[in-house]
PDB file of C-alpha atoms in Angstrom:
ATOM      1  CA  MET A   1      -1.963 -10.670 -22.981  1.00  0.00           C
ATOM      2  CA  PRO A   2      -0.448 -12.981 -25.627  1.00  0.00           C
ATOM      3  CA  LEU A   3       0.983 -11.571 -28.834  1.00  0.00           C
ATOM      4  CA  ARG A   4      -1.413 -11.571 -31.767  1.00  0.00           C
ATOM      5  CA  LYS A   5      -0.242 -13.729 -34.649  1.00  0.00           C
ATOM      6  CA  VAL A   6       0.880 -12.014 -37.870  1.00  0.00           C
ATOM      7  CA  ARG A   7      -0.292 -13.652 -41.077  1.00  0.00           C
ATOM      8  CA  TRP A   8       1.171 -12.577 -44.410  1.00  0.00           C
ATOM      9  CA  ILE A   9      -1.010 -12.388 -47.522  1.00  0.00           C
ATOM     10  CA  GLY A  10       0.397 -12.916 -51.013  1.00  0.00           C
ATOM     11  CA  ASP A  11       4.003 -11.800 -51.453  1.00  0.00           C
ATOM     12  CA  SER A  12       3.864  -9.195 -48.680  1.00  0.00           C
ATOM     13  CA  ARG A  13       6.522 -10.893 -46.516  1.00  0.00           C
ATOM     14  CA  LYS A  14       8.932 -11.293 -49.435  1.00  0.00           C
ATOM     15  CA  ARG A  15       8.438  -7.648 -50.415  1.00  0.00           C
ATOM     16  CA  LEU A  16       9.201  -6.547 -46.858  1.00  0.00           C
ATOM     17  CA  GLN A  17      12.411  -8.587 -46.912  1.00  0.00           C
ATOM     18  CA  ASP A  18      13.494  -6.560 -49.970  1.00  0.00           C
ATOM     19  CA  PHE A  19      13.239  -3.252 -48.039  1.00  0.00           C
ATOM     20  CA  PRO A  20      16.424  -1.667 -46.621  1.00  0.00           C
ATOM     21  CA  GLU A  21      17.473  -3.099 -43.241  1.00  0.00           C
ATOM     22  CA  ALA A  22      16.681   0.106 -41.324  1.00  0.00           C
ATOM     23  CA  VAL A  23      13.150   0.129 -42.760  1.00  0.00           C
ATOM     24  CA  ARG A  24      12.642  -3.554 -41.898  1.00  0.00           C
ATOM     25  CA  LYS A  25      13.654  -2.830 -38.297  1.00  0.00           C
ATOM     26  CA  ASP A  26      11.289   0.148 -38.026  1.00  0.00           C
ATOM     27  CA  ILE A  27       8.401  -1.802 -39.510  1.00  0.00           C
ATOM     28  CA  GLY A  28       9.161  -4.853 -37.388  1.00  0.00           C
ATOM     29  CA  HIS A  29       9.000  -2.702 -34.267  1.00  0.00           C
ATOM     30  CA  ALA A  30       5.747  -1.105 -35.437  1.00  0.00           C
ATOM     31  CA  LEU A  31       4.197  -4.531 -36.124  1.00  0.00           C
ATOM     32  CA  TYR A  32       5.270  -5.694 -32.657  1.00  0.00           C
ATOM     33  CA  ARG A  33       3.396  -2.750 -31.174  1.00  0.00           C
ATOM     34  CA  VAL A  34       0.335  -3.814 -33.157  1.00  0.00           C
ATOM     35  CA  GLN A  35       0.746  -7.364 -31.807  1.00  0.00           C
ATOM     36  CA  ILE A  36       0.582  -6.059 -28.230  1.00  0.00           C
ATOM     37  CA  GLY A  37      -2.540  -4.023 -28.989  1.00  0.00           C
ATOM     38  CA  GLU A  38      -1.092  -0.581 -29.677  1.00  0.00           C
ATOM     39  CA  ILE A  39      -1.333   1.660 -32.723  1.00  0.00           C
ATOM     40  CA  PRO A  40       2.220   2.736 -33.560  1.00  0.00           C
ATOM     41  CA  PRO A  41       2.886   6.430 -34.256  1.00  0.00           C
ATOM     42  CA  SER A  42       3.942   5.555 -37.814  1.00  0.00           C
ATOM     43  CA  ALA A  43       0.518   4.011 -38.567  1.00  0.00           C
ATOM     44  CA  LYS A  44      -2.574   5.724 -39.858  1.00  0.00           C
ATOM     45  CA  MET A  45      -5.955   4.442 -40.947  1.00  0.00           C
ATOM     46  CA  MET A  46      -6.305   4.089 -44.702  1.00  0.00           C
ATOM     47  CA  THR A  47      -9.244   5.929 -46.155  1.00  0.00           C
ATOM     48  CA  GLY A  48     -11.386   4.514 -48.916  1.00  0.00           C
ATOM     49  CA  ILE A  49     -10.918   0.920 -47.739  1.00  0.00           C
ATOM     50  CA  ASP A  50     -12.770  -1.154 -45.143  1.00  0.00           C
ATOM     51  CA  THR A  51     -12.497  -0.024 -41.507  1.00  0.00           C
ATOM     52  CA  GLY A  52      -9.627  -1.476 -39.510  1.00  0.00           C
ATOM     53  CA  VAL A  53      -7.104  -1.240 -42.360  1.00  0.00           C
ATOM     54  CA  TYR A  54      -3.973   0.688 -41.399  1.00  0.00           C
ATOM     55  CA  GLU A  55      -0.823   1.758 -43.165  1.00  0.00           C
ATOM     56  CA  ILE A  56       2.621   1.964 -41.564  1.00  0.00           C
ATOM     57  CA  VAL A  57       4.735   4.587 -43.306  1.00  0.00           C
ATOM     58  CA  ASP A  58       8.528   4.729 -43.088  1.00  0.00           C
ATOM     59  CA  ASN A  59      10.734   7.235 -44.906  1.00  0.00           C
ATOM     60  CA  TYR A  60      14.309   6.300 -45.716  1.00  0.00           C
ATOM     61  CA  ASP A  61      16.854   8.063 -47.935  1.00  0.00           C
ATOM     62  CA  THR A  62      14.264  10.040 -49.974  1.00  0.00           C
ATOM     63  CA  ASP A  63      12.059   6.940 -50.442  1.00  0.00           C
ATOM     64  CA  THR A  64       8.800   6.048 -48.700  1.00  0.00           C
ATOM     65  CA  TYR A  65       7.943   2.482 -47.735  1.00  0.00           C
ATOM     66  CA  ARG A  66       4.459   1.337 -46.740  1.00  0.00           C
ATOM     67  CA  VAL A  67       3.010  -1.717 -45.061  1.00  0.00           C
ATOM     68  CA  VAL A  68      -0.763  -2.189 -45.075  1.00  0.00           C
ATOM     69  CA  TYR A  69      -2.366  -4.401 -42.441  1.00  0.00           C
ATOM     70  CA  THR A  70      -5.712  -5.114 -40.849  1.00  0.00           C
ATOM     71  CA  VAL A  71      -6.602  -5.923 -37.261  1.00  0.00           C
ATOM     72  CA  LYS A  72     -10.367  -6.401 -37.567  1.00  0.00           C
ATOM     73  CA  ILE A  73     -10.421  -9.999 -38.807  1.00  0.00           C
ATOM     74  CA  GLY A  74     -10.505 -12.519 -35.982  1.00  0.00           C
ATOM     75  CA  SER A  75      -7.593 -12.441 -33.564  1.00  0.00           C
ATOM     76  CA  ASN A  76      -4.874 -12.266 -36.233  1.00  0.00           C
ATOM     77  CA  ILE A  77      -3.057  -9.351 -37.799  1.00  0.00           C
ATOM     78  CA  TYR A  78      -3.069  -9.706 -41.572  1.00  0.00           C
ATOM     79  CA  VAL A  79      -0.314  -7.932 -43.512  1.00  0.00           C
ATOM     80  CA  LEU A  80      -1.977  -7.255 -46.834  1.00  0.00           C
ATOM     81  CA  HIS A  81       0.700  -5.457 -48.820  1.00  0.00           C
ATOM     82  CA  CYS A  82       4.214  -4.000 -48.578  1.00  0.00           C
ATOM     83  CA  TYR A  83       5.442  -1.581 -51.196  1.00  0.00           C
ATOM     84  CA  GLN A  84       7.677   1.352 -51.962  1.00  0.00           C
ATOM     85  CA  LYS A  85       5.634   4.448 -52.733  1.00  0.00           C
ATOM     86  CA  LYS A  86       6.550   5.954 -56.061  1.00  0.00           C
ATOM     87  CA  SER A  87       4.760   9.271 -56.142  1.00  0.00           C
ATOM     88  CA  ARG A  88       3.251  10.016 -59.504  1.00  0.00           C
ATOM     89  CA  ARG A  89       0.555  12.382 -58.333  1.00  0.00           C
ATOM     90  CA  GLY A  90       0.999  13.685 -54.795  1.00  0.00           C
ATOM     91  CA  ILE A  91       0.259  11.530 -51.763  1.00  0.00           C
ATOM     92  CA  ARG A  92      -2.670   9.514 -53.121  1.00  0.00           C
ATOM     93  CA  THR A  93      -2.142   5.738 -53.183  1.00  0.00           C
ATOM     94  CA  PRO A  94      -2.269   4.517 -56.802  1.00  0.00           C
ATOM     95  CA  LYS A  95      -5.450   2.679 -57.843  1.00  0.00           C
ATOM     96  CA  GLU A  96      -3.587  -0.535 -58.695  1.00  0.00           C
ATOM     97  CA  GLU A  97      -2.209  -0.665 -55.144  1.00  0.00           C
ATOM     98  CA  ILE A  98      -5.703  -0.054 -53.686  1.00  0.00           C
ATOM     99  CA  ASP A  99      -7.168  -2.794 -55.897  1.00  0.00           C
ATOM    100  CA  LEU A 100      -4.485  -5.254 -54.747  1.00  0.00           C
ATOM    101  CA  ILE A 101      -5.085  -4.366 -51.091  1.00  0.00           C
ATOM    102  CA  GLU A 102      -8.840  -4.883 -51.498  1.00  0.00           C
ATOM    103  CA  ARG A 103      -8.311  -8.296 -53.130  1.00  0.00           C
ATOM    104  CA  ARG A 104      -5.976  -9.353 -50.346  1.00  0.00           C
ATOM    105  CA  LEU A 105      -8.373  -8.079 -47.686  1.00  0.00           C
ATOM    106  CA  LYS A 106     -11.051 -10.289 -49.212  1.00  0.00           C
ATOM    107  CA  ARG A 107      -8.590 -13.222 -49.157  1.00  0.00           C
ATOM    108  CA  ALA A 108      -7.761 -12.578 -45.490  1.00  0.00           C
ATOM    109  CA  LYS A 109     -11.455 -12.695 -44.617  1.00  0.00           C
ATOM    110  CA  GLU A 110     -11.771 -15.993 -46.491  1.00  0.00           C
ATOM    111  CA  MET A 111      -8.722 -17.406 -44.665  1.00  0.00           C
ATOM    112  CA  GLU A 112     -10.223 -16.494 -41.305  1.00  0.00           C
ATOM    113  CA  THR A 113     -13.532 -18.149 -42.228  1.00  0.00           C
ATOM    114  CA  ASP A 114     -11.739 -21.302 -43.408  1.00  0.00           C
ATOM    115  CA  SER A 115      -9.715 -21.703 -40.202  1.00  0.00           C
TER     116      SER A 115
END
């Protein structure tokens, strides 16, 4: 089975490159597992967003880093957002992050239709 292609939406790739090296390695390995059709242990389905949207979570030196991706659009994996979680109120993802993810999910669907 060939590897699924990873497509980056918005500034998600640049944001990932700003993460600490150990986090980039962990997330890179997790994304590789997604490419070969697995769900990595560090991934969980995001609630409150369209089905097929997952979040990879990596903790490093008291910080939490997250990568949001979808696998349900065509044969590609779309990385929608990469960010460092700054907890203001528990574990809930802030509304502005959810809004950005939803906009990028819509863009990914448009990209797939255009190709």
